């Protein structure tokens, strides 16, 4: 006979004696005898979540679980109230989620259960969606993305970080509201021929003095609306001052923030925002990675051995990028108006270079210095000429 030699094999044990693997224990089903996935405790599993869109996202999660070999085990919707209880029944596994609203909260809760939680940017997960836009497809895409060696993950923020960032978000909101009210006051006055000097201080002074002096030459109704806007501006100024003092107090209590505040152009607000947002700076391998994450590096369109660099990418955290550029703008203006107080690197910038281009370049360089200070735990030193 030309066939292969046959070997004797022991008969398979009865189905009742086959140990159930973790995945089938969860489903309450009997594992098939020929399944390679069904080994005791084989659900090293990956429980993956995708928020159900729009109205249901607050109440329902889409869960997608696979076994150690990638076989799908669970794909269903679970109510928010039952999600934590469901995850407590799972063995320790890899949990992937999109880095979206409340993801840091859930990441912290799942870590307490012993799971390996990995947050991913939604833009990176979208590449693994096969077809259409459904919650099940999104959860499956998360499952594919979290297993990629090249995937970049988002660091889970602690509750202290979230609290500090909440202060920054509130202050940023109030500042934007104040800008809107200032523009409204200026527009009302301009319609009746009254022009205020440039700057927010001039409008704030007008708002404080409104009502204490003679009525302006305008209809009484318009003056009444102007009074409402001035009262609103006074309240917003008080809120901005209170939130600013709160951020400054927290910054002076943080060692890393104090270290950053020794840099030119970095104040308490910028230092506090950087430390609270970044967390562990060692998650970035180089200073350029941090600058790229802040959107301060040029867009690269190189091909065929030819290097083509464009404008800055403007991706990442817009708030920190804005604060850094504002700080470097102040630093550049001081160097221009008071050259004797300028540091060596700022003084060497060519005068013919566009002003905004110079400030963005300074912000890029500052981001790399920030990475070095936070990773090496060193104090800032002025560069040697």
CSV table of C-alpha atoms in Angstrom, one decimal:
chain,number,residue,atom,x,y,z
A,1,UNK,CA,0.0,0.0,0.0
A,2,UNK,CA,1.4,3.3,-1.0
A,3,UNK,CA,-0.3,5.3,1.8
A,4,UNK,CA,1.3,6.6,5.0
A,5,UNK,CA,1.7,4.3,8.0
A,6,UNK,CA,-1.1,4.7,10.4
A,7,UNK,CA,-0.5,5.2,14.1
A,8,UNK,CA,-2.7,4.0,16.9
A,9,UNK,CA,-4.4,6.8,18.9
A,10,UNK,CA,-6.3,6.6,22.1
A,11,UNK,CA,-10.0,7.1,21.9
A,12,UNK,CA,-11.2,10.6,22.6
A,13,UNK,CA,-12.6,11.1,26.1
A,14,UNK,CA,-16.4,11.5,26.6
A,15,UNK,CA,-17.7,15.0,25.9
A,16,UNK,CA,-18.7,15.4,29.5
A,17,UNK,CA,-15.0,15.0,30.5
A,18,UNK,CA,-13.7,17.6,28.1
A,19,UNK,CA,-12.8,20.7,30.1
A,20,UNK,CA,-14.5,23.8,29.0
A,21,UNK,CA,-12.4,26.7,27.9
A,22,UNK,CA,-13.0,30.2,29.3
A,23,UNK,CA,-14.8,31.4,26.2
A,24,UNK,CA,-17.4,28.6,26.2
A,25,UNK,CA,-17.8,28.9,29.9
A,26,UNK,CA,-18.9,32.5,29.4
A,27,UNK,CA,-21.3,31.5,26.6
A,28,UNK,CA,-22.6,28.5,28.4
A,29,UNK,CA,-22.0,26.2,25.4
A,30,UNK,CA,-20.2,22.9,25.0
A,31,UNK,CA,-16.8,23.3,23.1
A,32,UNK,CA,-16.4,21.3,19.9
A,33,UNK,CA,-14.0,18.4,20.1
A,34,UNK,CA,-12.0,19.5,17.0
A,35,UNK,CA,-11.6,23.2,18.0
A,36,UNK,CA,-7.9,24.2,18.4
A,37,UNK,CA,-9.1,27.3,20.2
A,38,UNK,CA,-10.8,25.4,23.0
A,39,UNK,CA,-8.1,24.8,25.5
A,40,UNK,CA,-8.6,25.3,29.2
A,41,UNK,CA,-8.2,29.0,29.8
A,42,UNK,CA,-7.6,29.8,26.2
A,43,UNK,CA,-9.4,33.2,26.3
A,44,UNK,CA,-6.3,35.3,26.7
A,45,UNK,CA,-8.9,37.1,25.0
A,46,UNK,CA,-9.3,40.4,23.7
A,47,UNK,CA,-12.4,42.2,24.8
A,48,UNK,CA,-12.8,45.2,22.5
A,49,UNK,CA,-15.3,48.0,22.8
A,50,UNK,CA,-16.9,50.5,20.4
A,51,UNK,CA,-19.4,53.1,21.6
A,52,UNK,CA,-22.8,52.7,20.0
A,53,UNK,CA,-23.2,56.0,18.0
A,54,UNK,CA,-25.1,59.1,18.9
A,55,UNK,CA,-28.1,58.6,21.2
A,56,UNK,CA,-27.2,55.2,22.5
A,57,UNK,CA,-23.5,55.7,23.2
A,58,UNK,CA,-24.3,56.7,26.8
A,59,UNK,CA,-26.0,53.4,27.6
A,60,UNK,CA,-24.6,50.7,25.3
A,61,UNK,CA,-21.2,49.2,24.4
A,62,UNK,CA,-20.3,46.8,21.6
A,63,UNK,CA,-18.1,44.0,22.9
A,64,UNK,CA,-16.0,41.8,20.6
A,65,UNK,CA,-14.0,39.0,22.1
A,66,UNK,CA,-11.6,36.6,20.4
A,67,UNK,CA,-9.6,33.6,21.6
A,68,UNK,CA,-5.8,33.2,21.8
A,69,UNK,CA,-5.7,32.1,18.1
A,70,UNK,CA,-8.0,34.9,16.9
A,71,UNK,CA,-11.3,33.0,16.7
A,72,UNK,CA,-14.3,35.1,17.4
A,73,UNK,CA,-16.0,34.2,20.7
A,74,UNK,CA,-18.4,37.1,21.6
A,75,UNK,CA,-19.8,39.9,19.6
A,76,UNK,CA,-22.8,41.6,21.3
A,77,UNK,CA,-24.1,44.8,22.8
A,78,UNK,CA,-23.9,45.2,26.6
A,79,UNK,CA,-25.6,47.9,28.7
A,80,UNK,CA,-23.4,50.3,30.5
A,81,UNK,CA,-24.7,49.2,33.9
A,82,UNK,CA,-23.8,45.5,33.2
A,83,UNK,CA,-20.5,46.1,31.5
A,84,UNK,CA,-18.3,46.1,34.6
A,85,UNK,CA,-20.0,43.0,36.0
A,86,UNK,CA,-19.4,41.2,32.6
A,87,UNK,CA,-15.7,42.1,32.6
A,88,UNK,CA,-15.3,40.8,36.1
A,89,UNK,CA,-16.2,37.3,34.8
A,90,UNK,CA,-13.4,37.4,32.2
A,91,UNK,CA,-10.0,36.1,32.9
A,92,UNK,CA,-7.2,38.7,32.6
A,93,UNK,CA,-7.0,39.7,28.9
A,94,UNK,CA,-6.0,42.5,26.6
A,95,UNK,CA,-8.7,45.2,26.3
A,96,UNK,CA,-8.6,47.6,23.4
A,97,UNK,CA,-10.7,50.8,23.2
A,98,UNK,CA,-10.8,53.9,21.1
A,99,UNK,CA,-9.4,56.9,22.9
A,100,UNK,CA,-12.6,58.9,23.1
A,101,UNK,CA,-14.8,60.4,25.8
A,102,UNK,CA,-14.7,58.5,29.1
A,103,UNK,CA,-12.1,56.1,27.7
A,104,UNK,CA,-9.6,57.1,30.4
A,105,UNK,CA,-12.2,56.4,33.1
A,106,UNK,CA,-13.0,52.9,31.7
A,107,UNK,CA,-9.3,52.3,31.3
A,108,UNK,CA,-8.6,52.9,35.0
A,109,UNK,CA,-11.6,50.7,36.0
A,110,UNK,CA,-10.5,47.8,33.9
A,111,UNK,CA,-6.9,48.0,35.1
A,112,UNK,CA,-8.2,47.6,38.6
A,113,UNK,CA,-9.6,44.3,37.4
A,114,UNK,CA,-6.2,43.2,36.2
A,115,UNK,CA,-6.8,43.6,32.5
A,116,UNK,CA,-4.1,45.0,30.1
A,117,UNK,CA,-5.9,48.1,28.7
A,118,UNK,CA,-4.8,49.8,25.5
A,119,UNK,CA,-6.3,52.9,24.1
A,120,UNK,CA,-5.9,53.8,20.4
A,121,UNK,CA,-6.6,56.9,18.4
A,122,UNK,CA,-9.8,56.5,16.4
A,123,UNK,CA,-8.1,57.6,13.2
A,124,UNK,CA,-5.7,54.6,13.4
A,125,UNK,CA,-8.6,52.2,14.1
A,126,UNK,CA,-10.6,53.4,11.2
A,127,UNK,CA,-8.0,51.9,8.8
A,128,UNK,CA,-9.1,48.4,9.9
A,129,UNK,CA,-12.8,48.7,9.2
A,130,UNK,CA,-13.6,46.4,6.3
A,131,UNK,CA,-16.9,47.7,5.0
A,132,UNK,CA,-19.7,49.9,6.2
A,133,UNK,CA,-20.2,51.7,9.5
A,134,UNK,CA,-21.7,49.5,12.2
A,135,UNK,CA,-20.9,49.0,15.8
A,136,UNK,CA,-20.0,45.4,15.3
A,137,UNK,CA,-17.6,46.4,12.4
A,138,UNK,CA,-16.0,49.0,14.6
A,139,UNK,CA,-15.5,46.6,17.4
A,140,UNK,CA,-13.9,44.0,15.1
A,141,UNK,CA,-11.6,46.7,13.7
A,142,UNK,CA,-10.5,47.6,17.2
A,143,UNK,CA,-9.7,43.9,17.7
A,144,UNK,CA,-7.6,43.9,14.6
A,145,UNK,CA,-5.8,47.1,15.4
A,146,UNK,CA,-4.9,46.3,19.0
A,147,UNK,CA,-2.9,43.2,17.9
A,148,UNK,CA,-0.7,45.1,15.5
A,149,UNK,CA,2.9,45.5,16.6
A,150,UNK,CA,3.2,48.9,14.9
A,151,UNK,CA,0.1,50.3,16.6
A,152,UNK,CA,0.6,53.4,18.7
A,153,UNK,CA,-1.3,53.6,22.0
A,154,UNK,CA,-2.5,56.4,24.1
A,155,UNK,CA,-1.3,56.6,27.7
A,156,UNK,CA,-4.2,56.3,30.2
A,157,UNK,CA,-4.5,59.4,32.3
A,158,UNK,CA,-4.8,59.3,36.1
A,159,UNK,CA,-7.6,60.9,38.0
A,160,UNK,CA,-5.3,63.7,39.1
A,161,UNK,CA,-4.3,64.4,35.5
A,162,UNK,CA,-8.0,64.5,34.5
A,163,UNK,CA,-8.8,66.9,37.3
A,164,UNK,CA,-6.0,69.3,36.3
A,165,UNK,CA,-7.0,69.1,32.6
A,166,UNK,CA,-10.6,69.8,33.6
A,167,UNK,CA,-9.4,73.2,35.1
A,168,UNK,CA,-7.6,74.0,31.8
A,169,UNK,CA,-10.6,73.1,29.7
A,170,UNK,CA,-12.9,75.3,31.9
A,171,UNK,CA,-10.5,78.2,31.7
A,172,UNK,CA,-10.1,77.8,27.9
A,173,UNK,CA,-13.9,77.8,27.6
A,174,UNK,CA,-14.3,80.9,29.7
A,175,UNK,CA,-11.5,82.8,27.8
A,176,UNK,CA,-13.3,82.0,24.5
A,177,UNK,CA,-16.6,83.2,25.9
A,178,UNK,CA,-14.9,86.4,27.1
A,179,UNK,CA,-13.5,87.0,23.6
A,180,UNK,CA,-17.1,86.7,22.2
A,181,UNK,CA,-18.5,89.2,24.7
A,182,UNK,CA,-15.6,91.6,24.1
A,183,UNK,CA,-16.4,91.5,20.3
A,184,UNK,CA,-20.1,92.0,21.0
A,185,UNK,CA,-19.4,95.1,23.1
A,186,UNK,CA,-17.1,96.6,20.5
A,187,UNK,CA,-19.6,95.9,17.7
A,188,UNK,CA,-22.4,97.7,19.7
A,189,UNK,CA,-20.3,100.7,20.4
A,190,UNK,CA,-19.0,100.9,16.8
A,191,UNK,CA,-22.6,100.9,15.4
A,192,UNK,CA,-23.1,104.2,17.3
A,193,UNK,CA,-19.8,105.8,16.5
A,194,UNK,CA,-17.8,104.9,19.7
A,195,UNK,CA,-14.4,103.2,19.2
A,196,UNK,CA,-12.4,101.7,22.0
A,197,UNK,CA,-8.6,101.4,22.0
A,198,UNK,CA,-7.0,98.1,21.0
A,199,UNK,CA,-6.7,95.4,23.6
A,200,UNK,CA,-8.9,93.6,26.1
A,201,UNK,CA,-7.8,95.8,28.9
A,202,UNK,CA,-9.5,98.8,27.3
A,203,UNK,CA,-12.8,97.0,27.0
A,204,UNK,CA,-12.6,95.6,30.5
A,205,UNK,CA,-12.0,99.1,31.9
A,206,UNK,CA,-15.0,100.4,29.9
A,207,UNK,CA,-17.1,97.5,31.3
A,208,UNK,CA,-16.1,98.3,34.9
A,209,UNK,CA,-16.9,102.0,34.5
A,210,UNK,CA,-20.1,101.5,32.5
A,211,UNK,CA,-23.1,102.9,34.4
A,212,UNK,CA,-21.1,105.0,36.8
A,213,UNK,CA,-20.7,107.8,34.2
A,214,UNK,CA,-23.1,109.7,32.0
A,215,UNK,CA,-25.1,107.7,29.5
A,216,UNK,CA,-23.5,107.4,26.1
A,217,UNK,CA,-25.0,109.0,23.0
A,218,UNK,CA,-27.1,106.0,21.9
A,219,UNK,CA,-30.7,104.8,22.4
A,220,UNK,CA,-31.7,103.7,25.8
A,221,UNK,CA,-32.4,100.2,24.6
A,222,UNK,CA,-29.0,99.8,23.1
A,223,UNK,CA,-27.4,101.2,26.3
A,224,UNK,CA,-29.3,98.6,28.3
A,225,UNK,CA,-28.1,95.7,26.2
A,226,UNK,CA,-24.6,97.2,26.5
A,227,UNK,CA,-25.0,97.1,30.3
A,228,UNK,CA,-25.9,93.4,30.2
A,229,UNK,CA,-22.8,92.6,28.1
A,230,UNK,CA,-20.6,94.7,30.4
A,231,UNK,CA,-21.9,92.8,33.5
A,232,UNK,CA,-21.3,89.5,31.7
A,233,UNK,CA,-17.7,90.6,30.9
A,234,UNK,CA,-17.0,91.5,34.5
A,235,UNK,CA,-18.1,88.1,35.6
A,236,UNK,CA,-16.1,86.3,33.0
A,237,UNK,CA,-13.0,88.3,34.0
A,238,UNK,CA,-13.4,87.2,37.6
A,239,UNK,CA,-13.8,83.6,36.5
A,240,UNK,CA,-10.7,83.7,34.4
A,241,UNK,CA,-8.7,85.2,37.2
A,242,UNK,CA,-9.9,82.5,39.7
A,243,UNK,CA,-9.1,79.6,37.4
A,244,UNK,CA,-5.7,81.1,36.5
A,245,UNK,CA,-4.8,81.3,40.2
A,246,UNK,CA,-5.9,77.7,40.7
A,247,UNK,CA,-3.7,76.5,37.9
A,248,UNK,CA,-0.8,78.5,39.1
A,249,UNK,CA,-1.1,77.1,42.7
A,250,UNK,CA,-1.1,73.6,41.3
A,251,UNK,CA,1.9,74.3,39.0
A,252,UNK,CA,4.0,75.5,41.9
A,253,UNK,CA,3.3,72.3,43.9
A,254,UNK,CA,4.4,70.0,41.0
A,255,UNK,CA,8.1,69.4,40.7
A,256,UNK,CA,8.0,68.7,36.9
A,257,UNK,CA,6.0,71.9,36.3
A,258,UNK,CA,8.5,74.0,38.4
A,259,UNK,CA,11.3,72.4,36.3
A,260,UNK,CA,9.6,73.5,33.1
A,261,UNK,CA,8.9,77.0,34.3
A,262,UNK,CA,12.6,77.8,34.4
A,263,UNK,CA,12.6,77.7,30.6
A,264,UNK,CA,12.1,81.1,28.8
A,265,UNK,CA,8.6,81.5,27.4
A,266,UNK,CA,7.1,78.7,29.7
A,267,UNK,CA,4.8,80.0,32.4
A,268,UNK,CA,2.6,78.2,35.0
A,269,UNK,CA,-0.3,77.6,32.7
A,270,UNK,CA,1.8,76.1,29.9
A,271,UNK,CA,3.9,74.0,32.3
A,272,UNK,CA,0.8,72.7,34.1
A,273,UNK,CA,-0.9,71.7,30.9
A,274,UNK,CA,2.1,69.9,29.5
A,275,UNK,CA,2.7,67.9,32.6
A,276,UNK,CA,-0.9,66.9,33.0
A,277,UNK,CA,-1.4,66.0,29.4
A,278,UNK,CA,1.9,64.1,28.8
A,279,UNK,CA,2.1,62.2,32.1
A,280,UNK,CA,5.1,60.0,31.6
A,281,UNK,CA,7.3,61.6,29.0
A,282,UNK,CA,9.2,58.4,28.5
A,283,UNK,CA,6.4,57.1,26.3
A,284,UNK,CA,8.1,59.3,23.6
A,285,UNK,CA,11.3,57.8,22.4
A,286,UNK,CA,12.8,61.1,21.3
A,287,UNK,CA,12.2,64.8,21.6
A,288,UNK,CA,11.2,64.9,18.0
A,289,UNK,CA,8.4,62.4,18.7
A,290,UNK,CA,7.0,64.8,21.3
A,291,UNK,CA,7.3,67.7,18.8
A,292,UNK,CA,5.5,65.6,16.2
A,293,UNK,CA,2.8,64.7,18.7
A,294,UNK,CA,2.2,68.4,19.2
A,295,UNK,CA,2.0,69.1,15.5
A,296,UNK,CA,5.1,71.3,15.3
A,297,UNK,CA,7.2,69.3,12.8
A,298,UNK,CA,7.0,69.9,9.0
A,299,UNK,CA,4.8,67.7,6.8
A,300,UNK,CA,7.0,65.2,5.0
A,301,UNK,CA,6.2,64.4,1.3
A,302,UNK,CA,9.5,62.9,0.3
A,303,UNK,CA,9.7,60.4,-2.5
A,304,UNK,CA,12.2,59.0,-4.9
A,305,UNK,CA,15.2,60.2,-2.9
A,306,UNK,CA,14.0,63.8,-2.9
A,307,UNK,CA,13.1,65.4,0.4
A,308,UNK,CA,10.1,67.7,0.4
A,309,UNK,CA,9.1,69.4,3.6
A,310,UNK,CA,6.0,71.5,3.9
A,311,UNK,CA,4.1,73.4,6.6
A,312,UNK,CA,3.7,72.1,10.1
A,313,UNK,CA,1.3,69.2,10.4
A,314,UNK,CA,-0.9,70.9,13.0
A,315,UNK,CA,-2.0,67.5,14.4
A,316,UNK,CA,-2.1,66.5,18.1
A,317,UNK,CA,-2.9,68.6,21.0
A,318,UNK,CA,-4.0,72.1,19.8
A,319,UNK,CA,-4.2,73.6,23.3
A,320,UNK,CA,-0.5,72.9,24.2
A,321,UNK,CA,0.6,73.9,20.7
A,322,UNK,CA,-1.2,77.2,21.1
A,323,UNK,CA,0.3,77.9,24.5
A,324,UNK,CA,3.8,77.1,23.3
A,325,UNK,CA,3.5,79.4,20.3
A,326,UNK,CA,2.1,82.2,22.5
A,327,UNK,CA,5.0,81.8,24.9
A,328,UNK,CA,7.5,81.9,22.1
A,329,UNK,CA,5.8,84.9,20.6
A,330,UNK,CA,6.3,86.8,23.9
A,331,UNK,CA,9.9,85.6,24.1
A,332,UNK,CA,10.5,86.9,20.5
A,333,UNK,CA,8.9,90.3,21.2
A,334,UNK,CA,11.0,90.7,24.3
A,335,UNK,CA,14.2,89.9,22.3
A,336,UNK,CA,13.2,92.4,19.7
A,337,UNK,CA,12.3,95.2,22.2
A,338,UNK,CA,15.0,94.5,24.8
A,339,UNK,CA,17.9,92.7,23.0
A,340,UNK,CA,20.1,92.9,26.2
A,341,UNK,CA,17.7,90.5,27.9
A,342,UNK,CA,17.4,88.0,25.1
A,343,UNK,CA,18.9,84.5,25.4
A,344,UNK,CA,21.6,83.5,23.0
A,345,UNK,CA,19.5,81.2,20.7
A,346,UNK,CA,16.8,83.8,20.3
A,347,UNK,CA,19.3,86.6,19.6
A,348,UNK,CA,20.8,84.5,16.8
A,349,UNK,CA,17.6,84.2,14.8
A,350,UNK,CA,17.9,86.2,11.5
A,351,UNK,CA,15.9,89.4,11.4
A,352,UNK,CA,14.8,88.7,7.8
A,353,UNK,CA,13.0,85.5,8.9
A,354,UNK,CA,9.2,85.8,9.0
A,355,UNK,CA,8.1,86.4,12.6
A,356,UNK,CA,5.6,83.6,12.8
A,357,UNK,CA,8.0,81.1,11.2
A,358,UNK,CA,10.5,82.0,13.9
A,359,UNK,CA,8.1,81.5,16.8
A,360,UNK,CA,6.9,78.1,15.5
A,361,UNK,CA,10.6,77.1,15.1
A,362,UNK,CA,11.2,78.2,18.7
A,363,UNK,CA,8.2,76.2,19.9
A,364,UNK,CA,9.5,73.1,18.0
A,365,UNK,CA,12.9,73.4,19.7
A,366,UNK,CA,11.2,74.1,23.1
A,367,UNK,CA,9.2,70.8,22.8
A,368,UNK,CA,12.4,68.9,22.4
A,369,UNK,CA,14.0,70.6,25.4
A,370,UNK,CA,10.8,69.8,27.4
A,371,UNK,CA,11.2,66.1,26.6
A,372,UNK,CA,14.8,66.1,27.7
A,373,UNK,CA,14.0,67.9,31.0
A,374,UNK,CA,11.1,65.5,31.8
A,375,UNK,CA,12.9,62.3,30.9
A,376,UNK,CA,16.3,63.1,32.4
A,377,UNK,CA,15.0,65.0,35.4
A,378,UNK,CA,17.5,67.8,34.9
A,379,UNK,CA,17.2,71.5,35.4
A,380,UNK,CA,17.2,73.9,32.5
A,381,UNK,CA,20.5,75.4,31.6
A,382,UNK,CA,21.1,78.4,29.2
A,383,UNK,CA,22.8,77.2,26.0
A,384,UNK,CA,26.5,78.1,25.7
A,385,UNK,CA,27.4,80.3,22.8
